[in-house]
mmCIF file of C-alpha atoms in Angstrom:
data_model
loop_
_atom_site.group_PDB
_atom_site.id
_atom_site.type_symbol
_atom_site.label_atom_id
_atom_site.label_comp_id
_atom_site.label_asym_id
_atom_site.label_seq_id
_atom_site.Cartn_x
_atom_site.Cartn_y
_atom_site.Cartn_z
ATOM 1 C CA MET A 1 -40.614 -132.263 66.584
ATOM 2 C CA SER A 2 -38.642 -133.038 63.435
ATOM 3 C CA ASN A 3 -37.001 -130.045 61.829
ATOM 4 C CA LYS A 4 -39.177 -130.538 58.731
ATOM 5 C CA SER A 5 -42.432 -130.550 60.665
ATOM 6 C CA HIS A 6 -44.289 -127.524 61.953
ATOM 7 C CA LEU A 7 -47.626 -127.783 63.797
ATOM 8 C CA GLY A 8 -47.854 -131.311 62.448
ATOM 9 C CA HIS A 9 -47.461 -130.188 58.830
ATOM 10 C CA GLN A 10 -44.528 -131.391 56.750
ATOM 11 C CA ALA A 11 -43.004 -128.508 54.774
ATOM 12 C CA LYS A 12 -43.193 -129.478 51.111
ATOM 13 C CA LYS A 13 -40.101 -128.828 49.058
ATOM 14 C CA ARG A 14 -42.003 -128.694 45.767
ATOM 15 C CA PHE A 15 -44.040 -125.748 47.105
ATOM 16 C CA GLY A 16 -40.942 -124.028 48.495
ATOM 17 C CA GLN A 17 -42.480 -123.947 51.971
ATOM 18 C CA ASN A 18 -40.707 -122.307 54.903
ATOM 19 C CA PHE A 19 -43.017 -121.366 57.766
ATOM 20 C CA LEU A 20 -42.604 -118.280 59.935
ATOM 21 C CA HIS A 21 -42.597 -119.046 63.647
ATOM 22 C CA ASP A 22 -40.888 -116.075 65.356
ATOM 23 C CA ASP A 23 -43.621 -114.010 67.070
ATOM 24 C CA ALA A 24 -41.516 -110.842 67.312
ATOM 25 C CA VAL A 25 -40.727 -110.947 63.582
ATOM 26 C CA ILE A 26 -44.374 -111.707 62.753
ATOM 27 C CA SER A 27 -45.489 -108.633 64.776
ATOM 28 C CA ARG A 28 -43.033 -106.386 62.933
ATOM 29 C CA ILE A 29 -44.232 -107.683 59.562
ATOM 30 C CA VAL A 30 -47.887 -107.124 60.450
ATOM 31 C CA ASP A 31 -47.004 -103.615 61.683
ATOM 32 C CA ALA A 32 -45.338 -102.942 58.312
ATOM 33 C CA ILE A 33 -48.455 -104.121 56.439
ATOM 34 C CA ASN A 34 -50.690 -102.139 58.853
ATOM 35 C CA PRO A 35 -53.961 -103.921 57.948
ATOM 36 C CA CYS A 36 -57.176 -102.079 58.813
ATOM 37 C CA SER A 37 -60.813 -103.084 59.040
ATOM 38 C CA GLY A 38 -62.760 -102.682 55.798
ATOM 39 C CA GLU A 39 -59.741 -103.062 53.526
ATOM 40 C CA ASN A 40 -59.585 -105.558 50.662
ATOM 41 C CA LEU A 41 -56.775 -107.763 52.011
ATOM 42 C CA VAL A 42 -55.465 -110.749 50.057
ATOM 43 C CA GLU A 43 -52.810 -113.140 51.342
ATOM 44 C CA ILE A 44 -50.857 -115.356 48.967
ATOM 45 C CA GLY A 45 -49.694 -118.650 50.468
ATOM 46 C CA PRO A 46 -51.049 -118.309 54.023
ATOM 47 C CA GLY A 47 -49.445 -121.624 54.982
ATOM 48 C CA LEU A 48 -50.106 -122.332 58.671
ATOM 49 C CA GLY A 49 -51.592 -118.874 59.245
ATOM 50 C CA ALA A 50 -48.627 -117.165 60.972
ATOM 51 C CA LEU A 51 -49.486 -113.835 59.306
ATOM 52 C CA THR A 52 -53.141 -114.671 58.628
ATOM 53 C CA GLU A 53 -54.196 -114.812 62.296
ATOM 54 C CA PRO A 54 -52.719 -111.459 63.437
ATOM 55 C CA VAL A 55 -53.958 -109.737 60.261
ATOM 56 C CA ILE A 56 -57.497 -111.037 60.908
ATOM 57 C CA GLU A 57 -57.249 -109.846 64.541
ATOM 58 C CA ARG A 58 -56.618 -106.320 63.282
ATOM 59 C CA ALA A 59 -58.683 -106.215 60.106
ATOM 60 C CA GLY A 60 -61.405 -108.880 60.141
ATOM 61 C CA ASP A 61 -62.229 -110.783 56.947
ATOM 62 C CA ILE A 62 -59.572 -111.500 54.303
ATOM 63 C CA SER A 63 -59.150 -113.566 51.118
ATOM 64 C CA VAL A 64 -56.356 -116.107 50.777
ATOM 65 C CA VAL A 65 -54.868 -117.946 47.788
ATOM 66 C CA GLU A 66 -53.400 -121.340 48.745
ATOM 67 C CA LEU A 67 -52.254 -124.082 46.371
ATOM 68 C CA ASP A 68 -51.476 -126.765 48.970
ATOM 69 C CA ARG A 69 -54.650 -128.837 49.440
ATOM 70 C CA ASP A 70 -53.675 -129.951 52.972
ATOM 71 C CA LEU A 71 -53.131 -126.368 54.120
ATOM 72 C CA ALA A 72 -56.340 -125.126 52.466
ATOM 73 C CA HIS A 73 -58.244 -127.922 54.270
ATOM 74 C CA ARG A 74 -56.593 -126.963 57.538
ATOM 75 C CA LEU A 75 -57.571 -123.297 57.104
ATOM 76 C CA ARG A 76 -61.185 -124.239 56.290
ATOM 77 C CA HIS A 77 -61.416 -126.050 59.626
ATOM 78 C CA HIS A 78 -59.394 -123.614 61.728
ATOM 79 C CA PRO A 79 -61.276 -122.997 65.011
ATOM 80 C CA PHE A 80 -60.578 -119.240 65.198
ATOM 81 C CA ILE A 81 -60.096 -117.848 61.703
ATOM 82 C CA ALA A 82 -62.073 -120.079 59.297
ATOM 83 C CA LYS A 83 -65.159 -117.840 59.483
ATOM 84 C CA HIS A 84 -63.095 -114.793 58.450
ATOM 85 C CA LEU A 85 -61.531 -116.425 55.384
ATOM 86 C CA THR A 86 -62.497 -116.632 51.736
ATOM 87 C CA ILE A 87 -60.197 -119.407 50.484
ATOM 88 C CA HIS A 88 -59.181 -119.694 46.826
ATOM 89 C CA GLU A 89 -57.547 -123.093 46.478
ATOM 90 C CA THR A 90 -55.551 -122.429 43.328
ATOM 91 C CA ASP A 91 -52.183 -121.536 41.865
ATOM 92 C CA ALA A 92 -51.438 -117.840 42.435
ATOM 93 C CA LEU A 93 -49.405 -117.823 39.197
ATOM 94 C CA LYS A 94 -52.604 -118.545 37.238
ATOM 95 C CA PHE A 95 -55.103 -116.724 39.440
ATOM 96 C CA ASP A 96 -56.994 -113.682 38.108
ATOM 97 C CA PHE A 97 -56.574 -111.260 41.013
ATOM 98 C CA SER A 98 -58.856 -108.713 39.338
ATOM 99 C CA THR A 99 -61.811 -110.944 40.354
ATOM 100 C CA LEU A 100 -61.147 -109.937 43.983
ATOM 101 C CA ALA A 101 -61.097 -106.192 43.318
ATOM 102 C CA ALA A 102 -64.580 -104.888 43.994
ATOM 103 C CA GLU A 103 -65.046 -101.279 45.161
ATOM 104 C CA GLN A 104 -61.848 -101.454 47.213
ATOM 105 C CA PRO A 105 -58.349 -101.769 45.705
ATOM 106 C CA LEU A 106 -56.365 -104.839 46.725
ATOM 107 C CA ARG A 107 -53.790 -104.909 49.501
ATOM 108 C CA ILE A 108 -51.811 -108.062 48.729
ATOM 109 C CA PHE A 109 -49.294 -109.655 51.094
ATOM 110 C CA GLY A 110 -47.546 -112.950 51.686
ATOM 111 C CA ASN A 111 -44.484 -114.994 52.447
ATOM 112 C CA LEU A 112 -43.883 -115.945 48.812
ATOM 113 C CA PRO A 113 -42.408 -119.350 47.944
ATOM 114 C CA TYR A 114 -38.847 -118.642 46.852
ATOM 115 C CA ASN A 115 -39.062 -120.941 43.837
ATOM 116 C CA ILE A 116 -41.827 -118.896 42.131
ATOM 117 C CA SER A 117 -41.325 -115.405 43.560
ATOM 118 C CA THR A 118 -40.041 -113.680 40.393
ATOM 119 C CA PRO A 119 -42.663 -115.040 37.935
ATOM 120 C CA LEU A 120 -45.359 -114.391 40.546
ATOM 121 C CA ILE A 121 -44.319 -110.751 40.906
ATOM 122 C CA PHE A 122 -44.415 -110.322 37.107
ATOM 123 C CA HIS A 123 -47.931 -111.852 37.156
ATOM 124 C CA LEU A 124 -49.101 -109.538 39.961
ATOM 125 C CA LEU A 125 -47.755 -106.439 38.202
ATOM 126 C CA THR A 126 -50.307 -107.040 35.433
ATOM 127 C CA PHE A 127 -53.053 -106.236 38.005
ATOM 128 C CA LYS A 128 -51.366 -103.092 39.342
ATOM 129 C CA ASP A 129 -54.332 -100.851 38.405
ATOM 130 C CA LYS A 130 -56.422 -102.782 40.943
ATOM 131 C CA VAL A 131 -53.781 -102.741 43.691
ATOM 132 C CA LYS A 132 -53.194 -100.230 46.489
ATOM 133 C CA ASP A 133 -49.997 -101.868 47.740
ATOM 134 C CA MET A 134 -48.192 -105.197 48.128
ATOM 135 C CA HIS A 135 -45.974 -106.484 50.952
ATOM 136 C CA PHE A 136 -43.920 -109.597 50.330
ATOM 137 C CA MET A 137 -41.359 -111.622 52.150
ATOM 138 C CA LEU A 138 -38.754 -112.726 49.624
ATOM 139 C CA GLN A 139 -35.147 -113.779 49.446
ATOM 140 C CA LYS A 140 -33.095 -110.726 50.394
ATOM 141 C CA GLU A 141 -31.241 -111.060 47.086
ATOM 142 C CA VAL A 142 -34.539 -110.752 45.152
ATOM 143 C CA VAL A 143 -35.505 -107.607 47.094
ATOM 144 C CA ASN A 144 -32.052 -106.155 46.357
ATOM 145 C CA ARG A 145 -32.592 -106.837 42.655
ATOM 146 C CA MET A 146 -36.053 -105.232 42.709
ATOM 147 C CA ALA A 147 -34.716 -102.043 44.305
ATOM 148 C CA ALA A 148 -31.385 -101.883 42.402
ATOM 149 C CA GLU A 149 -30.236 -98.776 40.567
ATOM 150 C CA PRO A 150 -28.313 -98.702 37.248
ATOM 151 C CA ASN A 151 -24.556 -99.425 37.278
ATOM 152 C CA SER A 152 -24.868 -102.138 39.924
ATOM 153 C CA LYS A 153 -24.458 -105.898 39.589
ATOM 154 C CA THR A 154 -27.942 -106.536 40.991
ATOM 155 C CA TYR A 155 -29.677 -104.185 38.505
ATOM 156 C CA GLY A 156 -31.589 -106.077 35.833
ATOM 157 C CA ARG A 157 -34.920 -106.866 34.219
ATOM 158 C CA LEU A 158 -36.668 -107.323 37.575
ATOM 159 C CA SER A 159 -35.434 -103.889 38.769
ATOM 160 C CA ILE A 160 -36.700 -102.154 35.633
ATOM 161 C CA MET A 161 -40.112 -103.825 35.415
ATOM 162 C CA CYS A 162 -40.857 -103.448 39.149
ATOM 163 C CA GLN A 163 -39.766 -99.797 39.202
ATOM 164 C CA TYR A 164 -41.664 -99.084 35.966
ATOM 165 C CA TYR A 165 -44.929 -100.039 37.665
ATOM 166 C CA CYS A 166 -44.241 -99.395 41.360
ATOM 167 C CA GLN A 167 -42.319 -97.592 44.026
ATOM 168 C CA VAL A 168 -40.063 -100.300 45.519
ATOM 169 C CA ILE A 169 -39.326 -99.919 49.245
ATOM 170 C CA PRO A 170 -37.212 -102.489 51.139
ATOM 171 C CA VAL A 171 -38.730 -102.558 54.649
ATOM 172 C CA MET A 172 -36.766 -104.999 56.833
ATOM 173 C CA GLU A 173 -34.408 -107.977 56.743
ATOM 174 C CA ILE A 174 -35.143 -111.327 58.397
ATOM 175 C CA GLY A 175 -32.665 -114.091 59.273
ATOM 176 C CA PRO A 176 -33.223 -117.820 58.584
ATOM 177 C CA GLU A 177 -33.868 -118.568 62.274
ATOM 178 C CA ALA A 178 -37.343 -116.991 62.016
ATOM 179 C CA PHE A 179 -38.490 -119.924 59.823
ATOM 180 C CA GLN A 180 -39.128 -123.637 60.122
ATOM 181 C CA PRO A 181 -37.320 -125.238 58.361
ATOM 182 C CA PRO A 182 -34.680 -122.462 58.250
ATOM 183 C CA PRO A 183 -33.917 -121.500 54.629
ATOM 184 C CA LYS A 184 -30.286 -121.292 53.513
ATOM 185 C CA VAL A 185 -30.665 -117.591 52.662
ATOM 186 C CA ASP A 186 -31.591 -114.316 54.346
ATOM 187 C CA SER A 187 -35.050 -112.906 53.670
ATOM 188 C CA ALA A 188 -36.447 -109.388 53.437
ATOM 189 C CA ILE A 189 -39.796 -107.618 53.305
ATOM 190 C CA VAL A 190 -40.466 -105.327 50.360
ATOM 191 C CA ARG A 191 -43.315 -102.833 49.915
ATOM 192 C CA LEU A 192 -44.550 -102.175 46.374
ATOM 193 C CA ILE A 193 -46.786 -99.150 45.787
ATOM 194 C CA PRO A 194 -48.100 -98.878 42.211
ATOM 195 C CA HIS A 195 -47.483 -95.463 40.629
ATOM 196 C CA ASP A 196 -50.640 -93.359 40.194
ATOM 197 C CA GLU A 197 -49.184 -92.249 36.904
ATOM 198 C CA ILE A 198 -46.207 -93.585 34.950
ATOM 199 C CA LYS A 199 -44.125 -90.499 34.146
ATOM 200 C CA TYR A 200 -42.552 -91.841 30.956
ATOM 201 C CA PRO A 201 -44.825 -94.614 29.732
ATOM 202 C CA ALA A 202 -43.837 -97.257 27.216
ATOM 203 C CA LYS A 203 -46.042 -97.134 24.126
ATOM 204 C CA ASP A 204 -46.188 -100.935 24.262
ATOM 205 C CA VAL A 205 -45.045 -102.649 27.467
ATOM 206 C CA LYS A 206 -44.425 -105.867 25.520
ATOM 207 C CA TRP A 207 -41.508 -104.131 23.795
ATOM 208 C CA LEU A 208 -40.135 -102.951 27.144
ATOM 209 C CA GLU A 209 -40.310 -106.544 28.417
ATOM 210 C CA ARG A 210 -38.640 -107.751 25.219
ATOM 211 C CA VAL A 211 -35.698 -105.303 25.226
ATOM 212 C CA THR A 212 -34.971 -105.873 28.926
ATOM 213 C CA ARG A 213 -35.116 -109.645 28.434
ATOM 214 C CA GLU A 214 -32.791 -109.497 25.396
ATOM 215 C CA ALA A 215 -30.348 -107.181 27.179
ATOM 216 C CA PHE A 216 -30.028 -109.046 30.471
ATOM 217 C CA SER A 217 -29.958 -112.533 28.992
ATOM 218 C CA MET A 218 -26.420 -111.552 27.934
ATOM 219 C CA ARG A 219 -25.484 -108.989 30.558
ATOM 220 C CA ARG A 220 -21.721 -109.307 29.963
ATOM 221 C CA LYS A 221 -22.090 -108.243 26.333
ATOM 222 C CA THR A 222 -22.423 -104.667 25.134
ATOM 223 C CA ILE A 223 -25.872 -103.581 24.029
ATOM 224 C CA ARG A 224 -24.514 -103.330 20.475
ATOM 225 C CA ASN A 225 -24.373 -107.161 20.590
ATOM 226 C CA SER A 226 -27.412 -107.945 22.718
ATOM 227 C CA PHE A 227 -29.678 -105.669 20.627
ATOM 228 C CA LYS A 228 -28.202 -106.451 17.219
ATOM 229 C CA ARG A 229 -31.299 -108.346 16.040
ATOM 230 C CA LEU A 230 -33.543 -105.454 17.078
ATOM 231 C CA ILE A 231 -31.733 -102.173 16.510
ATOM 232 C CA SER A 232 -28.415 -101.066 14.985
ATOM 233 C CA ALA A 233 -25.583 -99.308 16.814
ATOM 234 C CA GLU A 234 -26.211 -96.234 14.631
ATOM 235 C CA GLN A 235 -29.891 -96.134 15.604
ATOM 236 C CA LEU A 236 -28.949 -96.437 19.296
ATOM 237 C CA GLU A 237 -26.529 -93.519 18.955
ATOM 238 C CA GLU A 238 -29.285 -91.476 17.273
ATOM 239 C CA LEU A 239 -31.433 -92.116 20.348
ATOM 240 C CA GLY A 240 -28.576 -90.785 22.494
ATOM 241 C CA ILE A 241 -27.547 -94.209 23.821
ATOM 242 C CA LYS A 242 -23.944 -95.404 23.505
ATOM 243 C CA ALA A 243 -23.805 -98.821 21.835
ATOM 244 C CA SER A 244 -20.649 -99.688 23.809
ATOM 245 C CA LEU A 245 -22.494 -99.678 27.160
ATOM 246 C CA ARG A 246 -23.403 -102.857 29.011
ATOM 247 C CA PRO A 247 -27.045 -103.597 29.967
ATOM 248 C CA GLU A 248 -26.606 -102.480 33.614
ATOM 249 C CA ASN A 249 -25.402 -99.030 32.472
ATOM 250 C CA LEU A 250 -28.738 -98.075 30.856
ATOM 251 C CA SER A 251 -31.398 -96.312 32.892
ATOM 252 C CA MET A 252 -35.050 -97.343 32.832
ATOM 253 C CA HIS A 253 -35.635 -94.201 30.710
ATOM 254 C CA ASP A 254 -33.097 -95.524 28.159
ATOM 255 C CA TYR A 255 -34.874 -98.879 27.935
ATOM 256 C CA ILE A 256 -38.234 -97.162 27.456
ATOM 257 C CA THR A 257 -36.687 -94.982 24.717
ATOM 258 C CA VAL A 258 -35.470 -98.109 22.875
ATOM 259 C CA ALA A 259 -38.840 -99.867 23.409
ATOM 260 C CA ASN A 260 -40.767 -96.852 22.053
ATOM 261 C CA TYR A 261 -38.486 -96.639 19.012
ATOM 262 C CA LEU A 262 -39.099 -100.349 18.281
ATOM 263 C CA THR A 263 -42.857 -99.932 18.751
ATOM 264 C CA ASP A 264 -42.796 -97.331 15.958
ATOM 265 C CA ASN A 265 -40.091 -99.089 13.911
ATOM 266 C CA PRO A 266 -40.486 -102.830 14.480
ATOM 267 C CA PRO A 267 -37.576 -104.871 13.142
ATOM 268 C CA GLU A 268 -38.110 -107.518 10.489
ATOM 269 C CA LEU A 269 -37.516 -110.657 12.535
#
């Protein structure tokens, strides 16, 4: 078997495909997800069904979102699991996940393609009111960024937006040898549990997205510089935030404070 081929399927670089093949790792991941019968389970990028099959064994019917036409065809004709699948052959980045949320909230899981993992997570967070939890396999570095605290090099926009909407729980790390072809990076599983209630809500989340994007696009600069088109150093000080700090020194609460100020006092851009 060539190192690019798995069960006769060529891994496609443009889809960022790396297929899980280590049974012990697969069992641990399925244990972490803990799928149960009657739940509204949705898998993103089922690939060759490494997680799909054991999840169906435990929980019965599930929905899957698969962009790769060859893999979707393969799943439709799978001898064991086809009858348990509702297949949405589409791009998860454009898919309206709220259409799958009936009476039951969604439990979303998947081995996410590394090349779209961050934009896909931002897309999924927009459906968080319909979601019970999410379990994703990602690059370990992405999971570290999602869970990062202020004053660390990995803390950034992804940390703030994920933690604003969800509890972020790193579950386990997985080496490259568990995949075919082996990726050049370590992977990790993360569990995201949407907050029932956001303790300090942004008045307009678009402003929170904007201030975090502006800040971390120039993370070496002080916030006096990165925010200068939005808010003055004096106004920051009035909000109790030192203008000489760098973006990674501000807490999520600080960013929400700035976003709420700008919602009420939008700058003339």
